[in-house]
Amino acid sequence: MTIVDDLKQTLGDIVLSGTDIGERHRSDASLTGLDLPKAVIRPTSSDEIAAALRLCNARGQAVVVQGGMTGLAGGANADGDAIAVSLERFTGIEEVDAQAGTMTVRAGTPLEVAQRAAEDAGFLLPIDLGARGSCQIGGNLATNAGGIRVLRYGVTRDNVLGLEVVLADGTIVSSLNKMIKNNTGYDLRQYFIGSEGTLGVITRAVLRLRPLPAGRLTALCALDSYDNVVAFLARCQRGLPGLSAFEAMWESYFRFNAEAEKQRLFDEVPPFVVVVEQDLLGNESERDAFEAFLGGALEDEIISDALIAQSEKESRSFWSVREGHAMDSQLPSLINLDVSLPIGVIGRFAGECGQALSARFPAAHVSFFGHVADSNLHIAFSDPDSDTETAHIVDGIVYDIVRRYRGSISAEHGIGTLKRDFLDHSRSAAELELMRRIKRALDPNGILNPGKVL
Ligand SMILES: Cc1cc2nc3c(=O)[nH]c(=O)nc-3n(C[C@H](O)[C@H](O)[C@H](O)COP(=O)(O)OP(=O)(O)OC[C@H]3O[C@@H](n4cnc5c(N)ncnc54)[C@H](O)[C@@H]3O)c2cc1C
């Protein structure tokens, strides 16, 4: 009996094969997936996932976990020999514990659904990213997603208190801890957070909730130099108690996206534009204090102009320039690189990187933007003459410079397959060997997401 027949016999119609498998299982948002998996399992319980993994493990069958398929590193792509476990039907909020300030969520729940449930209960779930409508909590945890609120609330791993996972051999490890302090041996959840589906299937999570802000103030600020961006960040961190986002755009990124969105925000496009956002506690004086703060930065010539959003609509329009969705449709073969560097050297790095890319690809669009306050820089690259080699050449150029600056080749998107060959640019031989040992210990037959990360 084939493994697919075996799975169908044990699990019934949650196992799809042949023409029943939908296109969405081919590729994540990197659009690098070529094949459909040979079967897709769509479980509705941890027990079904455990049963599927037991069978696959016994036969050495490769399994790829698929969440919302918004990943940008190729991590959820399966080849035609692999079986996908898709969490799309294992959804729902199991509990909001208002006293503990926690939420227990099934891994397939879309992030936005969990955010809304938290808000309905009067809380903020601070994990937030542009793909919120499609990405799933399990995928957010498996990639340790970053996003736009990291400055105030940390990355995904900082907002997770407990986890349930199914190991490669089908063992269910339920560690749905709700406490902030719990020093009882190894912190097992951290092995799985950021492991990109290579160490276990995340099935449930206890997430930490925060008080819901009374509102937000958003400003778009113009600056003349990267040194001023760094000085302004330090000033915002000292002077804005509710600072929740600080996002920088280099001139060419801002110009492209403002034009694409048909927004004329400044008379002349400045060298740098920063989106600053502050969470409100609900005091009447907060707006005045925000305006006075920006006025002080203008007087001291740290910023050269500032626009304060007068409505939620205007705030969204500032963010739409920063999120840059227009690039996806208007730039051919867009590559979005995601690196991390010490904040002070990001300006120099961007200059060097831009020169090196433009020297090799003179017709290419190259622009920079990023969360910056958490050391994260993104690079948008698009070459009209791009071919199958282009992405690898671009990676090589950028990651060699990242290595020289002692940065990280992945700030938040993960390694998947797309960055796997460059992992040694940011990790030592000893670190890589330790990762391999952990992988062998948890998945001795190597069935979980083979070929990803390591
Ligand atoms: C418009 C857009 C904006 C984005 N913005 C950001 C951003 O600001 N910050 C950021 O960090 N990322 C961002 N991303 C990338 C992506 O959204 C995140 O990586 C997200 O966390 C992936 O979640 P997913 O459910 O789509 O996972 P998938 O793409 O389905 O999978 C990602 C990886 O996790 C594994 N996986 C998925 N579910 C599980 C599970 N339950 N158990 C174990 N392993 C699992 C997969 O095998 C794969 O390796 C963005 C993507 C898009 C398209």
JSON list of N, CA, C and O in Angstrom, two decimals, residues 355-400:
[
{"chain": "A", "resi": 355, "resn": "GLN", "atom": "N", "xyz": [25.48, 50.85, -4.30]},
{"chain": "A", "resi": 355, "resn": "GLN", "atom": "CA", "xyz": [26.51, 51.03, -5.33]},
{"chain": "A", "resi": 355, "resn": "GLN", "atom": "C", "xyz": [26.88, 49.70, -5.97]},
{"chain": "A", "resi": 355, "resn": "GLN", "atom": "O", "xyz": [26.99, 49.58, -7.19]},
{"chain": "A", "resi": 356, "resn": "ALA", "atom": "N", "xyz": [27.06, 48.67, -5.12]},
{"chain": "A", "resi": 356, "resn": "ALA", "atom": "CA", "xyz": [27.48, 47.36, -5.65]},
{"chain": "A", "resi": 356, "resn": "ALA", "atom": "C", "xyz": [26.40, 46.77, -6.56]},
{"chain": "A", "resi": 356, "resn": "ALA", "atom": "O", "xyz": [26.70, 46.22, -7.63]},
{"chain": "A", "resi": 357, "resn": "LEU", "atom": "N", "xyz": [25.13, 46.90, -6.17]},
{"chain": "A", "resi": 357, "resn": "LEU", "atom": "CA", "xyz": [24.05, 46.34, -6.99]},
{"chain": "A", "resi": 357, "resn": "LEU", "atom": "C", "xyz": [23.89, 47.12, -8.30]},
{"chain": "A", "resi": 357, "resn": "LEU", "atom": "O", "xyz": [23.71, 46.53, -9.36]},
{"chain": "A", "resi": 358, "resn": "SER", "atom": "N", "xyz": [23.99, 48.45, -8.21]},
{"chain": "A", "resi": 358, "resn": "SER", "atom": "CA", "xyz": [23.83, 49.25, -9.43]},
{"chain": "A", "resi": 358, "resn": "SER", "atom": "C", "xyz": [24.99, 49.04, -10.40]},
{"chain": "A", "resi": 358, "resn": "SER", "atom": "O", "xyz": [24.82, 49.10, -11.61]},
{"chain": "A", "resi": 359, "resn": "ALA", "atom": "N", "xyz": [26.20, 48.78, -9.85]},
{"chain": "A", "resi": 359, "resn": "ALA", "atom": "CA", "xyz": [27.35, 48.53, -10.73]},
{"chain": "A", "resi": 359, "resn": "ALA", "atom": "C", "xyz": [27.14, 47.24, -11.51]},
{"chain": "A", "resi": 359, "resn": "ALA", "atom": "O", "xyz": [27.44, 47.15, -12.70]},
{"chain": "A", "resi": 360, "resn": "ARG", "atom": "N", "xyz": [26.57, 46.23, -10.86]},
{"chain": "A", "resi": 360, "resn": "ARG", "atom": "CA", "xyz": [26.37, 44.94, -11.53]},
{"chain": "A", "resi": 360, "resn": "ARG", "atom": "C", "xyz": [25.11, 44.93, -12.41]},
{"chain": "A", "resi": 360, "resn": "ARG", "atom": "O", "xyz": [25.06, 44.27, -13.43]},
{"chain": "A", "resi": 361, "resn": "PHE", "atom": "N", "xyz": [24.07, 45.66, -11.95]},
{"chain": "A", "resi": 361, "resn": "PHE", "atom": "CA", "xyz": [22.78, 45.70, -12.68]},
{"chain": "A", "resi": 361, "resn": "PHE", "atom": "C", "xyz": [22.38, 47.16, -12.93]},
{"chain": "A", "resi": 361, "resn": "PHE", "atom": "O", "xyz": [21.54, 47.71, -12.22]},
{"chain": "A", "resi": 362, "resn": "PRO", "atom": "N", "xyz": [22.99, 47.80, -13.94]},
{"chain": "A", "resi": 362, "resn": "PRO", "atom": "CA", "xyz": [22.79, 49.25, -14.11]},
{"chain": "A", "resi": 362, "resn": "PRO", "atom": "C", "xyz": [21.34, 49.66, -14.33]},
{"chain": "A", "resi": 362, "resn": "PRO", "atom": "O", "xyz": [20.95, 50.78, -13.98]},
{"chain": "A", "resi": 363, "resn": "ALA", "atom": "N", "xyz": [20.50, 48.78, -14.89]},
{"chain": "A", "resi": 363, "resn": "ALA", "atom": "CA", "xyz": [19.11, 49.19, -15.18]},
{"chain": "A", "resi": 363, "resn": "ALA", "atom": "C", "xyz": [18.16, 48.88, -14.03]},
{"chain": "A", "resi": 363, "resn": "ALA", "atom": "O", "xyz": [16.96, 49.14, -14.12]},
{"chain": "A", "resi": 364, "resn": "ALA", "atom": "N", "xyz": [18.69, 48.34, -12.94]},
{"chain": "A", "resi": 364, "resn": "ALA", "atom": "CA", "xyz": [17.80, 47.85, -11.88]},
{"chain": "A", "resi": 364, "resn": "ALA", "atom": "C", "xyz": [17.27, 48.97, -10.98]},
{"chain": "A", "resi": 364, "resn": "ALA", "atom": "O", "xyz": [17.93, 49.99, -10.77]},
{"chain": "A", "resi": 365, "resn": "HIS", "atom": "N", "xyz": [16.06, 48.74, -10.46]},
{"chain": "A", "resi": 365, "resn": "HIS", "atom": "CA", "xyz": [15.54, 49.58, -9.37]},
{"chain": "A", "resi": 365, "resn": "HIS", "atom": "C", "xyz": [16.10, 49.00, -8.07]},
{"chain": "A", "resi": 365, "resn": "HIS", "atom": "O", "xyz": [15.96, 47.80, -7.80]},
{"chain": "A", "resi": 366, "resn": "VAL", "atom": "N", "xyz": [16.76, 49.84, -7.26]},
{"chain": "A", "resi": 366, "resn": "VAL", "atom": "CA", "xyz": [17.26, 49.39, -5.95]},
{"chain": "A", "resi": 366, "resn": "VAL", "atom": "C", "xyz": [16.81, 50.43, -4.94]},
{"chain": "A", "resi": 366, "resn": "VAL", "atom": "O", "xyz": [17.10, 51.63, -5.11]},
{"chain": "A", "resi": 367, "resn": "SER", "atom": "N", "xyz": [16.09, 50.01, -3.91]},
{"chain": "A", "resi": 367, "resn": "SER", "atom": "CA", "xyz": [15.70, 50.99, -2.89]},
{"chain": "A", "resi": 367, "resn": "SER", "atom": "C", "xyz": [15.66, 50.33, -1.52]},
{"chain": "A", "resi": 367, "resn": "SER", "atom": "O", "xyz": [15.59, 49.10, -1.41]},
{"chain": "A", "resi": 368, "resn": "PHE", "atom": "N", "xyz": [15.71, 51.17, -0.49]},
{"chain": "A", "resi": 368, "resn": "PHE", "atom": "CA", "xyz": [15.87, 50.68, 0.88]},
{"chain": "A", "resi": 368, "resn": "PHE", "atom": "C", "xyz": [14.76, 51.21, 1.79]},
{"chain": "A", "resi": 368, "resn": "PHE", "atom": "O", "xyz": [14.34, 52.36, 1.67]},
{"chain": "A", "resi": 369, "resn": "PHE", "atom": "N", "xyz": [14.34, 50.36, 2.69]},
{"chain": "A", "resi": 369, "resn": "PHE", "atom": "CA", "xyz": [13.32, 50.76, 3.68]},
{"chain": "A", "resi": 369, "resn": "PHE", "atom": "C", "xyz": [13.42, 49.75, 4.82]},
{"chain": "A", "resi": 369, "resn": "PHE", "atom": "O", "xyz": [14.06, 48.71, 4.67]},
{"chain": "A", "resi": 370, "resn": "GLY", "atom": "N", "xyz": [12.80, 50.07, 5.93]},
{"chain": "A", "resi": 370, "resn": "GLY", "atom": "CA", "xyz": [12.89, 49.06, 6.98]},
{"chain": "A", "resi": 370, "resn": "GLY", "atom": "C", "xyz": [12.40, 49.53, 8.31]},
{"chain": "A", "resi": 370, "resn": "GLY", "atom": "O", "xyz": [12.03, 50.69, 8.49]},
{"chain": "A", "resi": 371, "resn": "HIS", "atom": "N", "xyz": [12.41, 48.58, 9.24]},
{"chain": "A", "resi": 371, "resn": "HIS", "atom": "CA", "xyz": [11.93, 48.87, 10.58]},
{"chain": "A", "resi": 371, "resn": "HIS", "atom": "C", "xyz": [12.99, 49.67, 11.36]},
{"chain": "A", "resi": 371, "resn": "HIS", "atom": "O", "xyz": [12.68, 50.34, 12.32]},
{"chain": "A", "resi": 372, "resn": "VAL", "atom": "N", "xyz": [14.25, 49.55, 10.93]},
{"chain": "A", "resi": 372, "resn": "VAL", "atom": "CA", "xyz": [15.41, 50.32, 11.43]},
{"chain": "A", "resi": 372, "resn": "VAL", "atom": "C", "xyz": [15.53, 50.34, 12.96]},
{"chain": "A", "resi": 372, "resn": "VAL", "atom": "O", "xyz": [16.58, 49.98, 13.49]},
{"chain": "A", "resi": 373, "resn": "ALA", "atom": "N", "xyz": [14.47, 50.72, 13.68]},
{"chain": "A", "resi": 373, "resn": "ALA", "atom": "CA", "xyz": [14.57, 50.79, 15.13]},
{"chain": "A", "resi": 373, "resn": "ALA", "atom": "C", "xyz": [14.91, 49.43, 15.73]},
{"chain": "A", "resi": 373, "resn": "ALA", "atom": "O", "xyz": [15.47, 49.36, 16.83]},
{"chain": "A", "resi": 374, "resn": "ASP", "atom": "N", "xyz": [14.57, 48.35, 15.05]},
{"chain": "A", "resi": 374, "resn": "ASP", "atom": "CA", "xyz": [14.94, 47.02, 15.55]},
{"chain": "A", "resi": 374, "resn": "ASP", "atom": "C", "xyz": [16.06, 46.43, 14.68]},
{"chain": "A", "resi": 374, "resn": "ASP", "atom": "O", "xyz": [16.20, 45.22, 14.60]},
{"chain": "A", "resi": 375, "resn": "SER", "atom": "N", "xyz": [16.81, 47.29, 14.00]},
{"chain": "A", "resi": 375, "resn": "SER", "atom": "CA", "xyz": [18.01, 46.93, 13.23]},
{"chain": "A", "resi": 375, "resn": "SER", "atom": "C", "xyz": [17.71, 46.24, 11.89]},
{"chain": "A", "resi": 375, "resn": "SER", "atom": "O", "xyz": [18.61, 45.72, 11.25]},
{"chain": "A", "resi": 376, "resn": "ASN", "atom": "N", "xyz": [16.48, 46.28, 11.46]},
{"chain": "A", "resi": 376, "resn": "ASN", "atom": "CA", "xyz": [16.05, 45.55, 10.26]},
{"chain": "A", "resi": 376, "resn": "ASN", "atom": "C", "xyz": [15.98, 46.46, 9.03]},
{"chain": "A", "resi": 376, "resn": "ASN", "atom": "O", "xyz": [15.34, 47.51, 9.07]},
{"chain": "A", "resi": 377, "resn": "LEU", "atom": "N", "xyz": [16.65, 46.03, 7.97]},
{"chain": "A", "resi": 377, "resn": "LEU", "atom": "CA", "xyz": [16.61, 46.79, 6.71]},
{"chain": "A", "resi": 377, "resn": "LEU", "atom": "C", "xyz": [16.10, 45.87, 5.60]},
{"chain": "A", "resi": 377, "resn": "LEU", "atom": "O", "xyz": [16.51, 44.71, 5.51]},
{"chain": "A", "resi": 378, "resn": "HIS", "atom": "N", "xyz": [15.20, 46.40, 4.78]},
{"chain": "A", "resi": 378, "resn": "HIS", "atom": "CA", "xyz": [14.75, 45.66, 3.59]},
{"chain": "A", "resi": 378, "resn": "HIS", "atom": "C", "xyz": [15.32, 46.34, 2.34]},
{"chain": "A", "resi": 378, "resn": "HIS", "atom": "O", "xyz": [15.49, 47.56, 2.32]},
{"chain": "A", "resi": 379, "resn": "ILE", "atom": "N", "xyz": [15.58, 45.52, 1.34]},
{"chain": "A", "resi": 379, "resn": "ILE", "atom": "CA", "xyz": [16.09, 46.05, 0.07]},
{"chain": "A", "resi": 379, "resn": "ILE", "atom": "C", "xyz": [15.14, 45.57, -1.03]},
{"chain": "A", "resi": 379, "resn": "ILE", "atom": "O", "xyz": [14.88, 44.37, -1.15]},
{"chain": "A", "resi": 380, "resn": "ALA", "atom": "N", "xyz": [14.60, 46.53, -1.79]},
{"chain": "A", "resi": 380, "resn": "ALA", "atom": "CA", "xyz": [13.74, 46.17, -2.93]},
{"chain": "A", "resi": 380, "resn": "ALA", "atom": "C", "xyz": [14.60, 46.22, -4.18]},
{"chain": "A", "resi": 380, "resn": "ALA", "atom": "O", "xyz": [15.26, 47.25, -4.44]},
{"chain": "A", "resi": 381, "resn": "PHE", "atom": "N", "xyz": [14.61, 45.13, -4.94]},
{"chain": "A", "resi": 381, "resn": "PHE", "atom": "CA", "xyz": [15.45, 45.05, -6.15]},
{"chain": "A", "resi": 381, "resn": "PHE", "atom": "C", "xyz": [14.61, 44.54, -7.29]},
{"chain": "A", "resi": 381, "resn": "PHE", "atom": "O", "xyz": [13.89, 43.54, -7.15]},
{"chain": "A", "resi": 382, "resn": "SER", "atom": "N", "xyz": [14.69, 45.20, -8.43]},
{"chain": "A", "resi": 382, "resn": "SER", "atom": "CA", "xyz": [13.98, 44.71, -9.61]},
{"chain": "A", "resi": 382, "resn": "SER", "atom": "C", "xyz": [14.77, 45.09, -10.85]},
{"chain": "A", "resi": 382, "resn": "SER", "atom": "O", "xyz": [15.10, 46.26, -11.04]},
{"chain": "A", "resi": 383, "resn": "ASP", "atom": "N", "xyz": [15.08, 44.08, -11.65]},
{"chain": "A", "resi": 383, "resn": "ASP", "atom": "CA", "xyz": [15.85, 44.34, -12.87]},
{"chain": "A", "resi": 383, "resn": "ASP", "atom": "C", "xyz": [15.00, 43.92, -14.08]},
{"chain": "A", "resi": 383, "resn": "ASP", "atom": "O", "xyz": [14.57, 42.77, -14.15]},
{"chain": "A", "resi": 384, "resn": "PRO", "atom": "N", "xyz": [14.75, 44.85, -15.02]},
{"chain": "A", "resi": 384, "resn": "PRO", "atom": "CA", "xyz": [13.92, 44.48, -16.18]},
{"chain": "A", "resi": 384, "resn": "PRO", "atom": "C", "xyz": [14.54, 43.34, -17.00]},
{"chain": "A", "resi": 384, "resn": "PRO", "atom": "O", "xyz": [13.82, 42.62, -17.68]},
{"chain": "A", "resi": 385, "resn": "ASP", "atom": "N", "xyz": [15.88, 43.18, -16.91]},
{"chain": "A", "resi": 385, "resn": "ASP", "atom": "CA", "xyz": [16.53, 42.12, -17.70]},
{"chain": "A", "resi": 385, "resn": "ASP", "atom": "C", "xyz": [16.79, 40.87, -16.85]},
{"chain": "A", "resi": 385, "resn": "ASP", "atom": "O", "xyz": [17.67, 40.06, -17.18]},
{"chain": "A", "resi": 386, "resn": "SER", "atom": "N", "xyz": [16.06, 40.73, -15.78]},
{"chain": "A", "resi": 386, "resn": "SER", "atom": "CA", "xyz": [16.32, 39.64, -14.84]},
{"chain": "A", "resi": 386, "resn": "SER", "atom": "C", "xyz": [16.17, 38.26, -15.49]},
{"chain": "A", "resi": 386, "resn": "SER", "atom": "O", "xyz": [15.30, 38.05, -16.33]},
{"chain": "A", "resi": 387, "resn": "ASP", "atom": "N", "xyz": [17.05, 37.32, -15.11]},
{"chain": "A", "resi": 387, "resn": "ASP", "atom": "CA", "xyz": [16.89, 35.93, -15.58]},
{"chain": "A", "resi": 387, "resn": "ASP", "atom": "C", "xyz": [16.99, 34.99, -14.39]},
{"chain": "A", "resi": 387, "resn": "ASP", "atom": "O", "xyz": [16.97, 35.44, -13.24]},
{"chain": "A", "resi": 388, "resn": "THR", "atom": "N", "xyz": [17.11, 33.70, -14.63]},
{"chain": "A", "resi": 388, "resn": "THR", "atom": "CA", "xyz": [17.04, 32.72, -13.53]},
{"chain": "A", "resi": 388, "resn": "THR", "atom": "C", "xyz": [18.21, 32.84, -12.56]},
{"chain": "A", "resi": 388, "resn": "THR", "atom": "O", "xyz": [18.14, 32.38, -11.43]},
{"chain": "A", "resi": 389, "resn": "GLU", "atom": "N", "xyz": [19.32, 33.44, -13.02]},
{"chain": "A", "resi": 389, "resn": "GLU", "atom": "CA", "xyz": [20.50, 33.57, -12.15]},
{"chain": "A", "resi": 389, "resn": "GLU", "atom": "C", "xyz": [20.47, 34.82, -11.28]},
{"chain": "A", "resi": 389, "resn": "GLU", "atom": "O", "xyz": [21.22, 34.94, -10.30]},
{"chain": "A", "resi": 390, "resn": "THR", "atom": "N", "xyz": [19.61, 35.78, -11.68]},
{"chain": "A", "resi": 390, "resn": "THR", "atom": "CA", "xyz": [19.70, 37.12, -11.06]},
{"chain": "A", "resi": 390, "resn": "THR", "atom": "C", "xyz": [19.58, 37.07, -9.53]},
{"chain": "A", "resi": 390, "resn": "THR", "atom": "O", "xyz": [20.41, 37.65, -8.81]},
{"chain": "A", "resi": 391, "resn": "ALA", "atom": "N", "xyz": [18.57, 36.35, -9.02]},
{"chain": "A", "resi": 391, "resn": "ALA", "atom": "CA", "xyz": [18.33, 36.36, -7.58]},
{"chain": "A", "resi": 391, "resn": "ALA", "atom": "C", "xyz": [19.56, 35.86, -6.83]},
{"chain": "A", "resi": 391, "resn": "ALA", "atom": "O", "xyz": [19.95, 36.43, -5.79]},
{"chain": "A", "resi": 392, "resn": "HIS", "atom": "N", "xyz": [20.19, 34.82, -7.35]},
{"chain": "A", "resi": 392, "resn": "HIS", "atom": "CA", "xyz": [21.34, 34.25, -6.64]},
{"chain": "A", "resi": 392, "resn": "HIS", "atom": "C", "xyz": [22.52, 35.23, -6.66]},
{"chain": "A", "resi": 392, "resn": "HIS", "atom": "O", "xyz": [23.23, 35.36, -5.65]},
{"chain": "A", "resi": 393, "resn": "ILE", "atom": "N", "xyz": [22.70, 35.92, -7.77]},
{"chain": "A", "resi": 393, "resn": "ILE", "atom": "CA", "xyz": [23.80, 36.90, -7.85]},
{"chain": "A", "resi": 393, "resn": "ILE", "atom": "C", "xyz": [23.55, 38.05, -6.87]},
{"chain": "A", "resi": 393, "resn": "ILE", "atom": "O", "xyz": [24.44, 38.48, -6.14]},
{"chain": "A", "resi": 394, "resn": "VAL", "atom": "N", "xyz": [22.29, 38.52, -6.84]},
{"chain": "A", "resi": 394, "resn": "VAL", "atom": "CA", "xyz": [21.93, 39.61, -5.91]},
{"chain": "A", "resi": 394, "resn": "VAL", "atom": "C", "xyz": [22.19, 39.16, -4.47]},
{"chain": "A", "resi": 394, "resn": "VAL", "atom": "O", "xyz": [22.80, 39.89, -3.67]},
{"chain": "A", "resi": 395, "resn": "ASP", "atom": "N", "xyz": [21.72, 37.95, -4.12]},
{"chain": "A", "resi": 395, "resn": "ASP", "atom": "CA", "xyz": [21.94, 37.42, -2.77]},
{"chain": "A", "resi": 395, "resn": "ASP", "atom": "C", "xyz": [23.44, 37.43, -2.44]},
{"chain": "A", "resi": 395, "resn": "ASP", "atom": "O", "xyz": [23.85, 37.86, -1.36]},
{"chain": "A", "resi": 396, "resn": "GLY", "atom": "N", "xyz": [24.23, 36.92, -3.37]},
{"chain": "A", "resi": 396, "resn": "GLY", "atom": "CA", "xyz": [25.68, 36.83, -3.14]},
{"chain": "A", "resi": 396, "resn": "GLY", "atom": "C", "xyz": [26.28, 38.20, -2.85]},
{"chain": "A", "resi": 396, "resn": "GLY", "atom": "O", "xyz": [27.05, 38.37, -1.90]},
{"chain": "A", "resi": 397, "resn": "ILE", "atom": "N", "xyz": [25.90, 39.20, -3.66]},
{"chain": "A", "resi": 397, "resn": "ILE", "atom": "CA", "xyz": [26.46, 40.56, -3.48]},
{"chain": "A", "resi": 397, "resn": "ILE", "atom": "C", "xyz": [26.05, 41.10, -2.10]},
{"chain": "A", "resi": 397, "resn": "ILE", "atom": "O", "xyz": [26.87, 41.58, -1.32]},
{"chain": "A", "resi": 398, "resn": "VAL", "atom": "N", "xyz": [24.74, 41.00, -1.80]},
{"chain": "A", "resi": 398, "resn": "VAL", "atom": "CA", "xyz": [24.24, 41.61, -0.56]},
{"chain": "A", "resi": 398, "resn": "VAL", "atom": "C", "xyz": [24.78, 40.87, 0.68]},
{"chain": "A", "resi": 398, "resn": "VAL", "atom": "O", "xyz": [25.27, 41.49, 1.63]},
{"chain": "A", "resi": 399, "resn": "TYR", "atom": "N", "xyz": [24.72, 39.54, 0.66]},
{"chain": "A", "resi": 399, "resn": "TYR", "atom": "CA", "xyz": [25.10, 38.80, 1.87]},
{"chain": "A", "resi": 399, "resn": "TYR", "atom": "C", "xyz": [26.60, 38.84, 2.14]},
{"chain": "A", "resi": 399, "resn": "TYR", "atom": "O", "xyz": [27.03, 38.74, 3.29]},
{"chain": "A", "resi": 400, "resn": "ASP", "atom": "N", "xyz": [27.42, 39.02, 1.07]},
{"chain": "A", "resi": 400, "resn": "ASP", "atom": "CA", "xyz": [28.86, 39.21, 1.31]},
{"chain": "A", "resi": 400, "resn": "ASP", "atom": "C", "xyz": [29.10, 40.51, 2.08]},
{"chain": "A", "resi": 400, "resn": "ASP", "atom": "O", "xyz": [29.92, 40.56, 2.99]}
]
